[in-house]
Short mmCIF file of C-alpha atoms in Angstrom, two decimals:
data_model
loop_
_atom_site.label_atom_id
_atom_site.label_comp_id
_atom_site.label_asym_id
_atom_site.label_seq_id
_atom_site.Cartn_x
_atom_site.Cartn_y
_atom_site.Cartn_z
CA MET A 1 166.13 90.92 112.95
CA GLN A 2 164.84 93.81 114.88
CA TRP A 3 167.65 92.38 117.62
CA PHE A 4 170.15 92.40 114.81
CA THR A 5 169.05 95.84 114.37
CA VAL A 6 168.99 96.93 117.69
CA VAL A 7 172.97 95.29 117.94
CA LEU A 8 173.94 97.37 115.05
CA LYS A 9 172.72 100.46 116.47
CA PHE A 10 174.66 100.38 119.80
CA SER A 11 177.64 99.19 117.44
CA PHE A 12 177.56 102.40 115.71
CA THR A 13 176.61 104.92 118.87
CA VAL A 14 179.49 103.28 120.89
CA LEU A 15 182.58 103.56 117.69
CA PHE A 16 180.88 107.13 117.59
CA TRP A 17 182.04 107.82 120.77
CA LEU A 18 185.15 106.30 121.14
CA SER A 19 186.44 108.04 118.22
CA ALA A 20 184.68 111.23 119.19
CA MET A 21 186.79 111.17 122.66
CA GLY A 22 189.63 110.77 121.17
CA ALA A 23 192.86 109.87 123.10
CA SER A 24 192.20 112.49 125.84
CA ASN A 25 188.94 112.18 127.40
CA SER A 26 187.38 115.40 129.50
CA LEU A 27 184.17 114.14 129.72
CA SER A 28 183.06 112.56 133.13
CA TYR A 29 183.19 109.43 130.97
CA SER A 30 185.48 107.03 130.61
CA LYS A 31 185.83 105.00 127.43
CA MET A 32 185.31 101.58 129.20
CA GLN A 33 182.16 103.75 130.98
CA MET A 34 180.49 104.79 128.04
CA VAL A 35 180.19 101.50 126.49
CA ILE A 36 179.30 99.64 129.16
CA TYR A 37 176.28 103.10 129.54
CA PHE A 38 175.08 102.29 125.84
CA PHE A 39 175.54 98.57 126.79
CA VAL A 40 172.89 98.91 129.53
CA VAL A 41 170.83 101.31 127.10
CA MET A 42 170.50 98.61 124.52
CA LEU A 43 169.63 96.07 127.22
CA ILE A 44 166.60 97.93 128.76
CA GLY A 45 166.01 98.69 125.42
CA PHE A 46 165.18 95.25 124.40
CA PHE A 47 163.08 94.98 127.75
CA VAL A 48 160.82 98.29 127.26
CA GLU A 49 160.27 98.37 123.89
CA THR A 50 156.55 98.09 122.57
CA ASP A 51 154.14 97.58 119.38
CA ILE A 52 151.61 98.76 121.24
CA THR A 53 150.50 102.22 119.09
CA GLU A 54 150.61 100.02 116.25
CA LYS A 55 148.50 97.44 117.60
CA VAL A 56 145.84 100.17 119.38
CA SER A 57 145.28 102.22 116.72
CA THR A 58 145.23 99.39 114.08
CA ALA A 59 142.33 97.60 116.22
CA ILE A 60 140.65 101.05 116.31
CA TYR A 61 141.24 101.88 112.37
CA GLN A 62 140.07 98.54 111.35
CA GLY A 63 136.57 98.19 113.85
CA ASN A 64 138.61 95.33 115.43
CA LEU A 65 138.33 96.76 119.17
CA SER A 66 134.70 96.23 118.94
CA VAL A 67 135.37 92.08 119.93
CA ASP A 68 138.21 93.16 122.73
CA LEU A 69 135.56 95.54 124.08
CA LEU A 70 133.38 92.33 124.24
CA LYS A 71 135.89 90.56 126.58
CA PRO A 72 135.52 90.46 130.27
CA ILE A 73 138.54 92.05 131.01
CA SER A 74 139.97 95.20 130.97
CA TYR A 75 141.67 95.97 127.30
CA SER A 76 144.67 98.19 128.35
CA PHE A 77 145.10 94.93 130.94
CA LEU A 78 144.56 92.61 128.50
CA ASN A 79 147.57 94.24 126.22
CA PHE A 80 149.86 95.12 129.34
CA THR A 81 149.93 91.81 130.69
CA SER A 82 150.26 90.05 126.68
CA TYR A 83 153.33 92.86 126.63
CA PHE A 84 154.95 91.37 129.78
CA ALA A 85 154.69 87.90 129.28
CA MET A 86 156.91 88.32 126.35
CA LYS A 87 159.06 91.02 127.96
CA LEU A 88 159.80 88.01 130.67
CA CYS A 89 161.93 85.59 128.10
CA ILE A 90 164.06 88.59 128.27
CA VAL A 91 164.49 89.16 131.85
CA VAL A 92 165.11 85.33 132.23
CA PHE A 93 167.72 85.17 129.45
CA LEU A 94 169.58 88.12 131.50
CA VAL A 95 169.01 86.24 134.83
CA VAL A 96 170.62 82.77 133.48
CA CYS A 97 173.59 85.36 132.00
CA ALA A 98 174.20 87.17 134.57
CA ILE A 99 174.48 83.66 136.73
CA ALA A 100 176.76 82.13 134.68
CA LEU A 101 179.21 85.32 134.52
CA ARG A 102 178.58 86.22 138.36
CA PHE A 103 177.62 88.94 137.40
CA PHE A 104 175.46 90.91 139.96
CA PRO A 105 175.79 95.12 139.93
CA ALA A 106 175.58 97.28 142.73
CA TYR A 107 171.89 97.68 143.48
CA SER A 108 170.72 95.53 141.26
CA ALA A 109 167.10 95.21 143.04
CA ALA A 110 166.27 98.58 142.90
CA PHE A 111 168.01 98.80 139.13
CA ALA A 112 165.40 96.02 137.91
CA ILE A 113 162.34 97.51 139.77
CA SER A 114 163.32 100.70 137.93
CA VAL A 115 163.18 99.14 134.59
CA PHE A 116 159.88 98.11 135.17
CA PHE A 117 158.53 101.50 136.10
CA SER A 118 160.72 102.43 133.00
CA LEU A 119 158.60 99.46 131.04
CA ILE A 120 155.40 100.43 132.20
CA ILE A 121 155.94 104.28 131.47
CA ASN A 122 157.05 103.62 127.77
CA PHE A 123 154.10 101.33 128.07
CA GLU A 124 151.62 104.21 128.41
CA MET A 125 153.33 106.27 126.32
CA SER A 126 152.92 104.30 123.56
CA TYR A 127 149.09 103.76 124.54
CA LEU A 128 148.41 107.20 124.82
CA ILE A 129 149.56 108.25 121.31
CA GLY A 130 147.47 105.00 119.82
CA ILE A 131 144.60 106.12 121.31
CA LEU A 132 144.65 108.84 119.68
CA ALA A 133 143.69 106.98 116.61
CA PHE A 134 139.83 107.48 118.15
CA TRP A 135 140.47 111.58 117.03
CA THR A 136 143.19 110.59 113.94
CA ASN A 137 143.19 109.78 110.50
CA THR A 138 147.00 108.74 111.80
CA VAL A 139 149.08 108.43 114.43
CA TRP A 140 152.35 107.32 112.42
CA GLY A 141 153.74 110.71 112.52
CA ILE A 142 153.28 111.19 116.31
CA SER A 143 154.71 107.52 117.13
CA MET A 144 157.50 109.08 115.25
CA VAL A 145 158.52 111.86 116.60
CA ASN A 146 157.87 110.41 120.47
CA SER A 147 160.56 108.25 119.33
CA VAL A 148 162.64 110.67 118.62
CA LEU A 149 162.50 112.84 121.11
CA LEU A 150 162.97 109.96 123.80
CA ASP A 151 166.55 109.47 121.93
CA VAL A 152 167.38 112.72 122.35
CA PHE A 153 165.67 113.11 126.07
CA GLY A 154 165.85 109.66 127.60
CA GLY A 155 169.86 109.50 127.55
CA ARG A 156 169.47 107.18 124.37
CA LEU A 157 171.64 108.78 122.36
CA PHE A 158 174.29 110.08 125.27
CA PRO A 159 173.96 110.74 128.82
CA ILE A 160 171.77 113.71 129.69
CA GLU A 161 174.98 115.41 131.91
CA LEU A 162 176.77 116.13 128.57
CA ALA A 163 173.82 118.06 127.13
CA PRO A 164 174.15 121.68 127.57
CA SER A 165 172.41 123.15 131.14
CA GLY A 166 169.29 124.05 129.13
CA MET A 167 168.34 120.98 127.39
CA GLN A 168 169.02 119.05 131.55
CA LYS A 169 166.61 121.29 132.85
CA LEU A 170 164.12 120.26 130.09
CA CYS A 171 164.77 116.85 130.68
CA THR A 172 163.87 117.56 133.98
CA PHE A 173 159.82 118.58 133.09
CA LEU A 174 160.06 115.58 130.29
CA PRO A 175 159.09 111.40 131.03
CA TYR A 176 161.67 110.21 128.81
CA GLN A 177 164.64 110.95 131.22
CA TYR A 178 162.32 107.73 133.48
CA ILE A 179 162.72 105.27 130.61
CA PHE A 180 166.50 105.03 130.02
CA TYR A 181 168.67 107.39 132.08
CA VAL A 182 166.63 107.24 135.59
CA PRO A 183 167.75 103.09 135.89
CA LEU A 184 171.35 103.89 134.54
CA GLN A 185 171.93 106.47 137.17
CA ILE A 186 170.87 103.64 139.94
CA LEU A 187 173.30 101.48 138.39
CA GLU A 188 175.97 103.81 138.87
CA ARG A 189 174.79 105.31 142.29
CA ARG A 190 174.30 108.51 141.38
CA ALA A 191 170.54 108.76 141.51
CA THR A 192 168.75 110.93 143.95
CA PRO A 193 165.92 109.64 145.84
CA LEU A 194 163.90 112.35 144.36
CA LEU A 195 164.82 110.68 140.95
CA MET A 196 163.53 107.80 142.08
CA VAL A 197 160.25 108.94 143.60
CA GLY A 198 159.93 110.80 139.92
CA GLN A 199 159.37 108.16 138.24
CA ILE A 200 156.98 106.23 140.30
CA ALA A 201 155.09 109.62 140.43
CA CYS A 202 155.61 109.82 136.35
CA ALA A 203 154.65 105.89 135.71
CA VAL A 204 150.90 106.50 138.33
CA VAL A 205 149.95 110.19 136.39
CA LEU A 206 150.55 108.30 132.82
CA PHE A 207 148.69 105.50 133.91
CA LEU A 208 145.72 107.41 135.36
CA PHE A 209 145.80 110.11 132.40
CA SER A 210 145.94 107.57 130.07
CA ARG A 211 142.94 105.70 131.47
CA LEU A 212 141.09 109.23 130.94
CA ILE A 213 142.12 109.73 127.60
CA TRP A 214 140.53 105.58 126.87
CA GLN A 215 137.06 106.68 128.39
CA GLN A 216 136.93 110.28 125.95
CA GLY A 217 137.55 108.20 123.21
CA LEU A 218 135.04 105.28 123.50
CA LYS A 219 132.62 108.17 123.09
CA HIS A 220 133.96 108.77 119.28
CA TYR A 221 134.29 105.10 118.69
CA GLU A 222 131.97 104.29 115.47
CA ALA A 223 133.23 100.52 115.27
CA THR A 224 132.75 101.19 111.75
CA GLY A 225 135.79 99.96 110.26
CA MET A 226 138.25 100.35 107.32
#
């Protein structure tokens, strides 16, 4: 059902844009390019989406985090490897499809690396929101706001270059563009080296920041549960 809802959202988005573009197209994207854009966005979404926010926050609320803290392994590393292992099924599926269709896009290696960093960035952002449960009674609202911001500023609803100039400038200061937009720019041969370096730097900064917040959060953890 989760896959079905993602495909349904993709279909509605594409139909909306094709209708909005009409017979004449004054945008920098053709109709086929727009379809391919949102199709790749859908595939990236399958790979990077995570439920780590709910998992971490629930563990903190219910006091179950105490059991994981006793394990001789980093809690974040344990969750990330579990999360990444599930995503490998999608990678295998896409590789098999690419081989069957003989579809190997230009810069496929750079695109794959970029999507991997997208996965890290989205995981760390979701992980950070989950950690906020150390201080708040619920993180549901924050998670919803983050999801909306990702759709708007991450290039999920529309290519960022179609947005007003002020909004485009704002996107450069937010991490959301590195999840969907940057991998697509690499695939379309529009990415600059600075943009690719920025994605890696964003992943590193979020990783370090989440570890800092985690250590601070443990000081507030009482392990009482609900």
